[in-house]
GROMACS .gro file of N, CA, C and O in nm:
model
  472
    1MET      N    1   0.084  -0.117   0.000
    1MET     CA    2   0.000   0.000   0.000
    1MET      C    3   0.088   0.124   0.000
    1MET      O    4   0.194   0.127   0.061
    2LYS      N    5   0.041   0.226  -0.065
    2LYS     CA    6   0.109   0.354  -0.063
    2LYS      C    7   0.093   0.417   0.075
    2LYS      O    8  -0.001   0.386   0.147
    3SER      N    9   0.184   0.504   0.112
    3SER     CA   10   0.167   0.577   0.237
    3SER      C   11   0.178   0.725   0.208
    3SER      O   12   0.232   0.766   0.107
    4GLY      N   13   0.125   0.806   0.299
    4GLY     CA   14   0.127   0.950   0.278
    4GLY      C   15   0.000   1.013   0.327
    4GLY      O   16  -0.085   0.945   0.384
    5GLY      N   17  -0.018   1.140   0.302
    5GLY     CA   18  -0.129   1.213   0.360
    5GLY      C   19  -0.243   1.240   0.266
    5GLY      O   20  -0.313   1.339   0.281
    6ARG      N   21  -0.268   1.156   0.169
    6ARG     CA   22  -0.381   1.178   0.079
    6ARG      C   23  -0.452   1.046   0.051
    6ARG      O   24  -0.404   0.941   0.091
    7ASN      N   25  -0.565   1.054  -0.016
    7ASN     CA   26  -0.638   0.931  -0.050
    7ASN      C   27  -0.559   0.853  -0.155
    7ASN      O   28  -0.490   0.910  -0.239
    8HIS      N   29  -0.573   0.723  -0.150
    8HIS     CA   30  -0.507   0.634  -0.246
    8HIS      C   31  -0.612   0.548  -0.313
    8HIS      O   32  -0.688   0.478  -0.246
    9SER      N   33  -0.618   0.555  -0.444
    9SER     CA   34  -0.719   0.481  -0.521
    9SER      C   35  -0.654   0.368  -0.599
    9SER      O   36  -0.543   0.384  -0.651
   10TYR      N   37  -0.726   0.258  -0.608
   10TYR     CA   38  -0.679   0.140  -0.680
   10TYR      C   39  -0.795   0.087  -0.763
   10TYR      O   40  -0.911   0.099  -0.725
   11ARG      N   41  -0.764   0.027  -0.876
   11ARG     CA   42  -0.865  -0.034  -0.961
   11ARG      C   43  -0.825  -0.179  -0.983
   11ARG      O   44  -0.708  -0.208  -1.008
   12PHE      N   45  -0.922  -0.267  -0.970
   12PHE     CA   46  -0.900  -0.412  -0.985
   12PHE      C   47  -1.001  -0.468  -1.083
   12PHE      O   48  -1.110  -0.413  -1.101
   13ASP      N   49  -0.966  -0.581  -1.144
   13ASP     CA   50  -1.062  -0.651  -1.228
   13ASP      C   51  -1.180  -0.694  -1.141
   13ASP      O   52  -1.162  -0.736  -1.026
   14HIS      N   53  -1.298  -0.683  -1.196
   14HIS     CA   54  -1.419  -0.726  -1.125
   14HIS      C   55  -1.409  -0.877  -1.103
   14HIS      O   56  -1.367  -0.951  -1.192
   15PRO      N   57  -1.448  -0.928  -0.985
   15PRO     CA   58  -1.430  -1.070  -0.956
   15PRO      C   59  -1.517  -1.164  -1.039
   15PRO      O   60  -1.484  -1.281  -1.054
   16THR      N   61  -1.629  -1.115  -1.095
   16THR     CA   62  -1.717  -1.206  -1.170
   16THR      C   63  -1.764  -1.153  -1.304
   16THR      O   64  -1.826  -1.226  -1.378
   17LEU      N   65  -1.735  -1.027  -1.337
   17LEU     CA   66  -1.778  -0.969  -1.463
   17LEU      C   67  -1.658  -0.937  -1.551
   17LEU      O   68  -1.592  -0.834  -1.531
   18PRO      N   69  -1.624  -1.023  -1.647
   18PRO     CA   70  -1.509  -0.996  -1.733
   18PRO      C   71  -1.521  -0.861  -1.802
   18PRO      O   72  -1.628  -0.822  -1.848
   19GLY      N   73  -1.412  -0.788  -1.806
   19GLY     CA   74  -1.410  -0.658  -1.871
   19GLY      C   75  -1.454  -0.543  -1.781
   19GLY      O   76  -1.437  -0.427  -1.816
   20GLU      N   77  -1.512  -0.572  -1.666
   20GLU     CA   78  -1.553  -0.468  -1.571
   20GLU      C   79  -1.446  -0.454  -1.463
   20GLU      O   80  -1.363  -0.541  -1.445
   21SER      N   81  -1.452  -0.344  -1.391
   21SER     CA   82  -1.356  -0.324  -1.283
   21SER      C   83  -1.429  -0.277  -1.158
   21SER      O   84  -1.545  -0.238  -1.162
   22MET      N   85  -1.358  -0.285  -1.048
   22MET     CA   86  -1.407  -0.232  -0.922
   22MET      C   87  -1.300  -0.141  -0.866
   22MET      O   88  -1.182  -0.157  -0.896
   23GLY      N   89  -1.341  -0.042  -0.790
   23GLY     CA   90  -1.245   0.054  -0.735
   23GLY      C   91  -1.240   0.045  -0.585
   23GLY      O   92  -1.339   0.014  -0.519
   24VAL      N   93  -1.122   0.070  -0.531
   24VAL     CA   94  -1.101   0.071  -0.387
   24VAL      C   95  -1.022   0.197  -0.355
   24VAL      O   96  -0.929   0.232  -0.426
   25GLU      N   97  -1.063   0.266  -0.248
   25GLU     CA   98  -0.993   0.387  -0.207
   25GLU      C   99  -0.973   0.384  -0.057
   25GLU      O  100  -1.060   0.341   0.017
   26PHE      N  101  -0.856   0.430  -0.012
   26PHE     CA  102  -0.824   0.435   0.130
   26PHE      C  103  -0.781   0.576   0.166
   26PHE      O  104  -0.714   0.643   0.089
   27ARG      N  105  -0.819   0.618   0.286
   27ARG     CA  106  -0.775   0.747   0.339
   27ARG      C  107  -0.692   0.720   0.464
   27ARG      O  108  -0.744   0.670   0.564
   28PRO      N  109  -0.562   0.752   0.460
   28PRO     CA  110  -0.476   0.727   0.576
   28PRO      C  111  -0.481   0.841   0.677
   28PRO      O  112  -0.510   0.954   0.642
   29ALA      N  113  -0.453   0.806   0.801
   29ALA     CA  114  -0.433   0.905   0.908
   29ALA      C  115  -0.326   0.848   0.999
   29ALA      O  116  -0.342   0.737   1.050
   30ALA      N  117  -0.218   0.921   1.017
   30ALA     CA  118  -0.103   0.872   1.096
   30ALA      C  119  -0.057   0.741   1.033
   30ALA      O  120  -0.029   0.735   0.916
   31GLN      N  121  -0.051   0.634   1.111
   31GLN     CA  122  -0.001   0.506   1.061
   31GLN      C  123  -0.111   0.405   1.030
   31GLN      O  124  -0.084   0.287   1.015
   32ALA      N  125  -0.236   0.451   1.024
   32ALA     CA  126  -0.346   0.357   1.001
   32ALA      C  127  -0.442   0.414   0.896
   32ALA      O  128  -0.446   0.533   0.872
   33PHE      N  129  -0.518   0.326   0.835
   33PHE     CA  130  -0.623   0.368   0.744
   33PHE      C  131  -0.750   0.386   0.825
   33PHE      O  132  -0.791   0.297   0.899
   34THR      N  133  -0.812   0.502   0.815
   34THR     CA  134  -0.930   0.533   0.894
   34THR      C  135  -1.058   0.527   0.812
   34THR      O  136  -1.166   0.521   0.869
   35GLU      N  137  -1.045   0.528   0.682
   35GLU     CA  138  -1.164   0.527   0.598
   35GLU      C  139  -1.129   0.459   0.466
   35GLU      O  140  -1.019   0.476   0.414
   36GLY      N  141  -1.223   0.385   0.414
   36GLY     CA  142  -1.203   0.322   0.284
   36GLY      C  143  -1.336   0.304   0.214
   36GLY      O  144  -1.441   0.300   0.279
   37SER      N  145  -1.332   0.294   0.084
   37SER     CA  146  -1.454   0.269   0.008
   37SER      C  147  -1.424   0.170  -0.102
   37SER      O  148  -1.311   0.156  -0.148
   38ILE      N  149  -1.529   0.101  -0.141
   38ILE     CA  150  -1.520   0.004  -0.250
   38ILE      C  151  -1.644   0.027  -0.336
   38ILE      O  152  -1.751   0.058  -0.284
   39ARG      N  153  -1.627   0.019  -0.466
   39ARG     CA  154  -1.741   0.044  -0.555
   39ARG      C  155  -1.738  -0.053  -0.673
   39ARG      O  156  -1.633  -0.095  -0.718
   40TRP      N  157  -1.860  -0.087  -0.715
   40TRP     CA  158  -1.878  -0.177  -0.828
   40TRP      C  159  -1.968  -0.110  -0.929
   40TRP      O  160  -2.051  -0.028  -0.892
   41PRO      N  161  -1.955  -0.148  -1.056
   41PRO     CA  162  -2.043  -0.089  -1.157
   41PRO      C  163  -2.188  -0.125  -1.127
   41PRO      O  164  -2.217  -0.231  -1.072
   42GLY      N  165  -2.279  -0.033  -1.157
   42GLY     CA  166  -2.422  -0.057  -1.135
   42GLY      C  167  -2.478  -0.150  -1.240
   42GLY      O  168  -2.440  -0.146  -1.356
   43ASP      N  169  -2.570  -0.235  -1.198
   43ASP     CA  170  -2.640  -0.326  -1.290
   43ASP      C  171  -2.783  -0.275  -1.306
   43ASP      O  172  -2.876  -0.347  -1.280
   44LEU      N  173  -2.796  -0.149  -1.342
   44LEU     CA  174  -2.929  -0.091  -1.351
   44LEU      C  175  -3.015  -0.170  -1.447
   44LEU      O  176  -2.966  -0.217  -1.549
   45PRO      N  177  -3.144  -0.191  -1.420
   45PRO     CA  178  -3.222  -0.131  -1.313
   45PRO      C  179  -3.209  -0.202  -1.177
   45PRO      O  180  -3.267  -0.158  -1.080
   46GLU      N  181  -3.135  -0.311  -1.170
   46GLU     CA  182  -3.121  -0.380  -1.042
   46GLU      C  183  -2.973  -0.403  -1.012
   46GLU      O  184  -2.896  -0.438  -1.099
   47THR      N  185  -2.935  -0.381  -0.888
   47THR     CA  186  -2.798  -0.405  -0.844
   47THR      C  187  -2.800  -0.520  -0.746
   47THR      O  188  -2.881  -0.522  -0.654
   48VAL      N  189  -2.711  -0.616  -0.767
   48VAL     CA  190  -2.703  -0.732  -0.679
   48VAL      C  191  -2.557  -0.748  -0.636
   48VAL      O  192  -2.467  -0.742  -0.719
   49LEU      N  193  -2.535  -0.764  -0.508
   49LEU     CA  194  -2.400  -0.795  -0.458
   49LEU      C  195  -2.384  -0.946  -0.475
   49LEU      O  196  -2.433  -1.024  -0.395
   50ASP      N  197  -2.316  -0.987  -0.584
   50ASP     CA  198  -2.302  -1.131  -0.611
   50ASP      C  199  -2.196  -1.193  -0.520
   50ASP      O  200  -2.131  -1.124  -0.443
   51ASP      N  201  -2.179  -1.323  -0.529
   51ASP     CA  202  -2.087  -1.394  -0.439
   51ASP      C  203  -1.943  -1.347  -0.455
   51ASP      O  204  -1.870  -1.335  -0.357
   52GLY      N  205  -1.900  -1.320  -0.578
   52GLY     CA  206  -1.764  -1.271  -0.600
   52GLY      C  207  -1.744  -1.133  -0.539
   52GLY      O  208  -1.640  -1.105  -0.479
   53GLU      N  209  -1.844  -1.047  -0.553
   53GLU     CA  210  -1.836  -0.915  -0.492
   53GLU      C  211  -1.836  -0.924  -0.340
   53GLU      O  212  -1.765  -0.851  -0.273
   54ALA      N  213  -1.916  -1.017  -0.286
   54ALA     CA  214  -1.918  -1.037  -0.141
   54ALA      C  215  -1.781  -1.084  -0.091
   54ALA      O  216  -1.735  -1.039   0.014
   55ARG      N  217  -1.715  -1.171  -0.167
   55ARG     CA  218  -1.579  -1.214  -0.129
   55ARG      C  219  -1.482  -1.096  -0.131
   55ARG      O  220  -1.398  -1.081  -0.042
   56ALA      N  221  -1.493  -1.012  -0.233
   56ALA     CA  222  -1.407  -0.893  -0.242
   56ALA      C  223  -1.435  -0.799  -0.125
   56ALA      O  224  -1.342  -0.742  -0.066
   57LEU      N  225  -1.562  -0.782  -0.089
   57LEU     CA  226  -1.597  -0.697   0.025
   57LEU      C  227  -1.540  -0.754   0.154
   57LEU      O  228  -1.485  -0.681   0.236
   58ARG      N  229  -1.547  -0.885   0.171
   58ARG     CA  230  -1.490  -0.948   0.291
   58ARG      C  231  -1.337  -0.927   0.298
   58ARG      O  232  -1.283  -0.901   0.405
   59ALA      N  233  -1.269  -0.937   0.185
   59ALA     CA  234  -1.124  -0.915   0.183
   59ALA      C  235  -1.093  -0.769   0.216
   59ALA      O  236  -0.999  -0.740   0.291
   60PHE      N  237  -1.171  -0.677   0.164
   60PHE     CA  238  -1.157  -0.535   0.194
   60PHE      C  239  -1.176  -0.511   0.344
   60PHE      O  240  -1.097  -0.442   0.408
   61LEU      N  241  -1.280  -0.572   0.401
   61LEU     CA  242  -1.307  -0.556   0.545
   61LEU      C  243  -1.198  -0.617   0.629
   61LEU      O  244  -1.161  -0.563   0.734
   62ALA      N  245  -1.142  -0.731   0.585
   62ALA     CA  246  -1.033  -0.794   0.661
   62ALA      C  247  -0.913  -0.702   0.669
   62ALA      O  248  -0.839  -0.705   0.768
   63PHE      N  249  -0.895  -0.618   0.569
   63PHE     CA  250  -0.783  -0.524   0.569
   63PHE      C  251  -0.813  -0.400   0.653
   63PHE      O  252  -0.735  -0.361   0.738
   64ILE      N  253  -0.928  -0.337   0.627
   64ILE     CA  254  -0.955  -0.208   0.691
   64ILE      C  255  -1.024  -0.221   0.826
   64ILE      O  256  -1.011  -0.134   0.912
   65ALA      N  257  -1.097  -0.331   0.849
   65ALA     CA  258  -1.172  -0.346   0.974
   65ALA      C  259  -1.178  -0.493   1.016
   65ALA      O  260  -1.284  -0.553   1.019
   66PRO      N  261  -1.062  -0.552   1.048
   66PRO     CA  262  -1.060  -0.695   1.077
   66PRO      C  263  -1.142  -0.736   1.199
   66PRO      O  264  -1.182  -0.852   1.211
   67ASP      N  265  -1.173  -0.641   1.287
   67ASP     CA  266  -1.249  -0.673   1.407
   67ASP      C  267  -1.399  -0.647   1.390
   67ASP      O  268  -1.476  -0.664   1.485
   68ALA      N  269  -1.443  -0.609   1.272
   68ALA     CA  270  -1.585  -0.585   1.246
   68ALA      C  271  -1.652  -0.715   1.202
   68ALA      O  272  -1.586  -0.807   1.153
   69ASP      N  273  -1.783  -0.722   1.217
   69ASP     CA  274  -1.861  -0.841   1.181
   69ASP      C  275  -1.887  -0.839   1.030
   69ASP      O  276  -1.984  -0.779   0.983
   70ALA      N  277  -1.801  -0.905   0.955
   70ALA     CA  278  -1.810  -0.904   0.809
   70ALA      C  279  -1.943  -0.962   0.760
   70ALA      O  280  -2.001  -0.910   0.664
   71ASP      N  281  -1.992  -1.069   0.823
   71ASP     CA  282  -2.119  -1.128   0.779
   71ASP      C  283  -2.233  -1.027   0.790
   71ASP      O  284  -2.315  -1.015   0.699
   72ALA      N  285  -2.239  -0.955   0.902
   72ALA     CA  286  -2.345  -0.856   0.921
   72ALA      C  287  -2.331  -0.741   0.820
   72ALA      O  288  -2.431  -0.691   0.768
   73ILE      N  289  -2.208  -0.702   0.792
   73ILE     CA  290  -2.187  -0.592   0.698
   73ILE      C  291  -2.226  -0.635   0.557
   73ILE      O  292  -2.294  -0.559   0.485
   74VAL      N  293  -2.188  -0.755   0.515
   74VAL     CA  294  -2.227  -0.805   0.382
   74VAL      C  295  -2.380  -0.810   0.372
   74VAL      O  296  -2.438  -0.768   0.271
   75GLN      N  297  -2.446  -0.857   0.475
   75GLN     CA  298  -2.593  -0.863   0.474
   75GLN      C  299  -2.653  -0.722   0.461
   75GLN      O  300  -2.746  -0.700   0.385
   76TYR      N  301  -2.596  -0.627   0.535
   76TYR     CA  302  -2.644  -0.489   0.527
   76TYR      C  303  -2.623  -0.432   0.386
   76TYR      O  304  -2.713  -0.368   0.331
   77VAL      N  305  -2.506  -0.454   0.329
   77VAL     CA  306  -2.478  -0.403   0.194
   77VAL      C  307  -2.575  -0.464   0.094
   77VAL      O  308  -2.628  -0.394   0.007
   78ARG      N  309  -2.603  -0.593   0.108
   78ARG     CA  310  -2.701  -0.656   0.017
   78ARG      C  311  -2.838  -0.590   0.032
   78ARG      O  312  -2.909  -0.572  -0.067
   79SER      N  313  -2.875  -0.554   0.155
   79SER     CA  314  -3.006  -0.490   0.175
   79SER      C  315  -3.010  -0.348   0.117
   79SER      O  316  -3.117  -0.297   0.086
   80GLN      N  317  -2.895  -0.285   0.102
   80GLN     CA  318  -2.886  -0.148   0.051
   80GLN      C  319  -2.855  -0.141  -0.098
   80GLN      O  320  -2.859  -0.033  -0.157
   81ALA      N  321  -2.822  -0.254  -0.160
   81ALA     CA  322  -2.772  -0.255  -0.298
   81ALA      C  323  -2.867  -0.191  -0.398
   81ALA      O  324  -2.824  -0.136  -0.498
   82ASN      N  325  -2.997  -0.199  -0.373
   82ASN     CA  326  -3.094  -0.141  -0.465
   82ASN      C  327  -3.157  -0.014  -0.413
   82ASN      O  328  -3.256   0.032  -0.468
   83THR      N  329  -3.101   0.042  -0.308
   83THR     CA  330  -3.151   0.169  -0.257
   83THR      C  331  -3.072   0.281  -0.323
   83THR      O  332  -2.952   0.293  -0.303
   84SER      N  333  -3.141   0.357  -0.405
   84SER     CA  334  -3.076   0.461  -0.483
   84SER      C  335  -3.087   0.595  -0.411
   84SER      O  336  -3.191   0.629  -0.355
   85TYR      N  337  -2.978   0.669  -0.414
   85TYR     CA  338  -2.971   0.801  -0.351
   85TYR      C  339  -2.929   0.901  -0.458
   85TYR      O  340  -2.813   0.907  -0.496
   86ASP      N  341  -3.027   0.979  -0.506
   86ASP     CA  342  -3.001   1.073  -0.615
   86ASP      C  343  -2.900   1.180  -0.577
   86ASP      O  344  -2.831   1.232  -0.663
   87GLY      N  345  -2.890   1.213  -0.448
   87GLY     CA  346  -2.796   1.316  -0.404
   87GLY      C  347  -2.656   1.263  -0.382
   87GLY      O  348  -2.569   1.335  -0.335
   88GLY      N  349  -2.632   1.138  -0.414
   88GLY     CA  350  -2.499   1.081  -0.401
   88GLY      C  351  -2.474   1.018  -0.266
   88GLY      O  352  -2.562   1.009  -0.181
   89SER      N  353  -2.351   0.976  -0.247
   89SER     CA  354  -2.316   0.899  -0.127
   89SER      C  355  -2.327   0.981   0.001
   89SER      O  356  -2.334   0.923   0.109
   90SER      N  357  -2.332   1.113  -0.008
   90SER     CA  358  -2.348   1.194   0.114
   90SER      C  359  -2.484   1.172   0.177
   90SER      O  360  -2.504   1.206   0.294
   91GLU      N  361  -2.579   1.115   0.103
   91GLU     CA  362  -2.713   1.086   0.157
   91GLU      C  363  -2.726   0.945   0.213
   91GLU      O  364  -2.829   0.912   0.271
   92TYR      N  365  -2.625   0.861   0.196
   92TYR     CA  366  -2.636   0.723   0.244
   92TYR      C  367  -2.653   0.722   0.396
   92TYR      O  368  -2.586   0.796   0.467
   93PRO      N  369  -2.740   0.634   0.448
   93PRO     CA  370  -2.750   0.622   0.592
   93PRO      C  371  -2.623   0.560   0.651
   93PRO      O  372  -2.555   0.482   0.585
   94ARG      N  373  -2.594   0.595   0.773
   94ARG     CA  374  -2.475   0.545   0.843
   94ARG      C  375  -2.522   0.441   0.943
   94ARG      O  376  -2.612   0.466   1.021
   95LYS      N  377  -2.458   0.323   0.943
   95LYS     CA  378  -2.492   0.217   1.038
   95LYS      C  379  -2.365   0.171   1.107
   95LYS      O  380  -2.264   0.145   1.042
   96ARG      N  381  -2.371   0.159   1.238
   96ARG     CA  382  -2.254   0.119   1.317
   96ARG      C  383  -2.247  -0.033   1.328
   96ARG      O  384  -2.345  -0.099   1.355
   97PHE      N  385  -2.125  -0.085   1.305
   97PHE     CA  386  -2.094  -0.226   1.324
   97PHE      C  387  -1.969  -0.232   1.411
   97PHE      O  388  -1.858  -0.229   1.359
   98GLY      N  389  -1.987  -0.234   1.542
   98GLY     CA  390  -1.873  -0.238   1.632
   98GLY      C  391  -1.786  -0.115   1.615
   98GLY      O  392  -1.833  -0.002   1.632
   99PRO      N  393  -1.660  -0.134   1.575
   99PRO     CA  394  -1.566  -0.022   1.567
   99PRO      C  395  -1.577   0.061   1.439
   99PRO      O  396  -1.501   0.156   1.421
  100VAL      N  397  -1.669   0.027   1.348
  100VAL     CA  398  -1.679   0.099   1.222
  100VAL      C  399  -1.822   0.141   1.193
  100VAL      O  400  -1.918   0.080   1.237
  101ASP      N  401  -1.831   0.250   1.116
  101ASP     CA  402  -1.958   0.291   1.056
  101ASP      C  403  -1.953   0.250   0.910
  101ASP      O  404  -1.848   0.262   0.845
  102VAL      N  405  -2.067   0.203   0.859
  102VAL     CA  406  -2.076   0.160   0.720
  102VAL      C  407  -2.185   0.241   0.652
  102VAL      O  408  -2.295   0.256   0.706
  103LEU      N  409  -2.154   0.293   0.534
  103LEU     CA  410  -2.250   0.363   0.450
  103LEU      C  411  -2.257   0.285   0.319
  103LEU      O  412  -2.152   0.251   0.262
  104ALA      N  413  -2.378   0.254   0.273
  104ALA     CA  414  -2.390   0.175   0.150
  104ALA      C  415  -2.515   0.217   0.075
  104ALA      O  416  -2.617   0.252   0.134
  105GLY      N  417  -2.506   0.214  -0.057
  105GLY     CA  418  -2.617   0.245  -0.144
  105GLY      C  419  -2.567   0.261  -0.285
  105GLY      O  420  -2.453   0.228  -0.315
  106ARG      N  421  -2.653   0.309  -0.370
  106ARG     CA  422  -2.608   0.328  -0.508
  106ARG      C  423  -2.655   0.462  -0.560
  106ARG      O  424  -2.758   0.515  -0.520
  107THR      N  425  -2.576   0.516  -0.646
  107THR     CA  426  -2.615   0.628  -0.730
  107THR      C  427  -2.625   0.563  -0.868
  107THR      O  428  -2.729   0.515  -0.904
  108VAL      N  429  -2.518   0.552  -0.939
  108VAL     CA  430  -2.510   0.464  -1.057
  108VAL      C  431  -2.434   0.339  -1.016
  108VAL      O  432  -2.474   0.228  -1.046
  109GLU      N  433  -2.326   0.356  -0.941
  109GLU     CA  434  -2.247   0.245  -0.890
  109GLU      C  435  -2.296   0.207  -0.751
  109GLU      O  436  -2.354   0.289  -0.681
  110LEU      N  437  -2.269   0.084  -0.711
  110LEU     CA  438  -2.289   0.043  -0.573
  110LEU      C  439  -2.163   0.084  -0.497
  110LEU      O  440  -2.052   0.047  -0.535
  111ILE      N  441  -2.179   0.166  -0.394
  111ILE     CA  442  -2.066   0.218  -0.318
  111ILE      C  443  -2.083   0.179  -0.172
  111ILE      O  444  -2.191   0.194  -0.115
  112VAL      N  445  -1.974   0.131  -0.113
  112VAL     CA  446  -1.970   0.100   0.030
  112VAL      C  447  -1.855   0.178   0.089
  112VAL      O  448  -1.742   0.168   0.041
  113ARG      N  449  -1.882   0.256   0.194
  113ARG     CA  450  -1.776   0.328   0.263
  113ARG      C  451  -1.770   0.278   0.407
  113ARG      O  452  -1.873   0.262   0.472
  114VAL      N  453  -1.649   0.254   0.454
  114VAL     CA  454  -1.626   0.207   0.591
  114VAL      C  455  -1.540   0.311   0.661
  114VAL      O  456  -1.435   0.348   0.610
  115GLU      N  457  -1.587   0.357   0.776
  115GLU     CA  458  -1.514   0.458   0.854
  115GLU      C  459  -1.485   0.401   0.992
  115GLU      O  460  -1.576   0.360   1.062
  116ARG      N  461  -1.359   0.399   1.028
  116ARG     CA  462  -1.320   0.351   1.161
  116ARG      C  463  -1.345   0.462   1.261
  116ARG      O  464  -1.310   0.576   1.240
  117ARG      N  465  -1.409   0.427   1.371
  117ARG     CA  466  -1.443   0.524   1.476
  117ARG      C  467  -1.373   0.485   1.606
  117ARG      O  468  -1.359   0.366   1.634
  118PRO      N  469  -1.334   0.584   1.685
  118PRO     CA  470  -1.270   0.554   1.813
  118PRO      C  471  -1.366   0.490   1.912
  118PRO      O  472  -1.483   0.500   1.903
   0.00000   0.00000   0.00000
């Protein structure tokens, strides 16, 4: 991982859709990552967090929030996958899972943001 005082973005091949990609972004603070997001292309009119995407989300959570309940977070993201927020991710509801807050929903893409809280 890169280090420094700005956000770091990465793009990976989508785990189940050939030719598509998914994005991951981390925001560092001091020696730890305090916030990260992962996004997948939208499958409008319906968005589904498929098994490959769920595995990618679990790997992301293992890195940024290893002490959070990944099963509960995946279930929450699946429940939010088709909830559209026209005003963007700033309108996503915030839900606490132990040491992290999770925001999930879609505009065009399905976006999940994880914020570590003290």
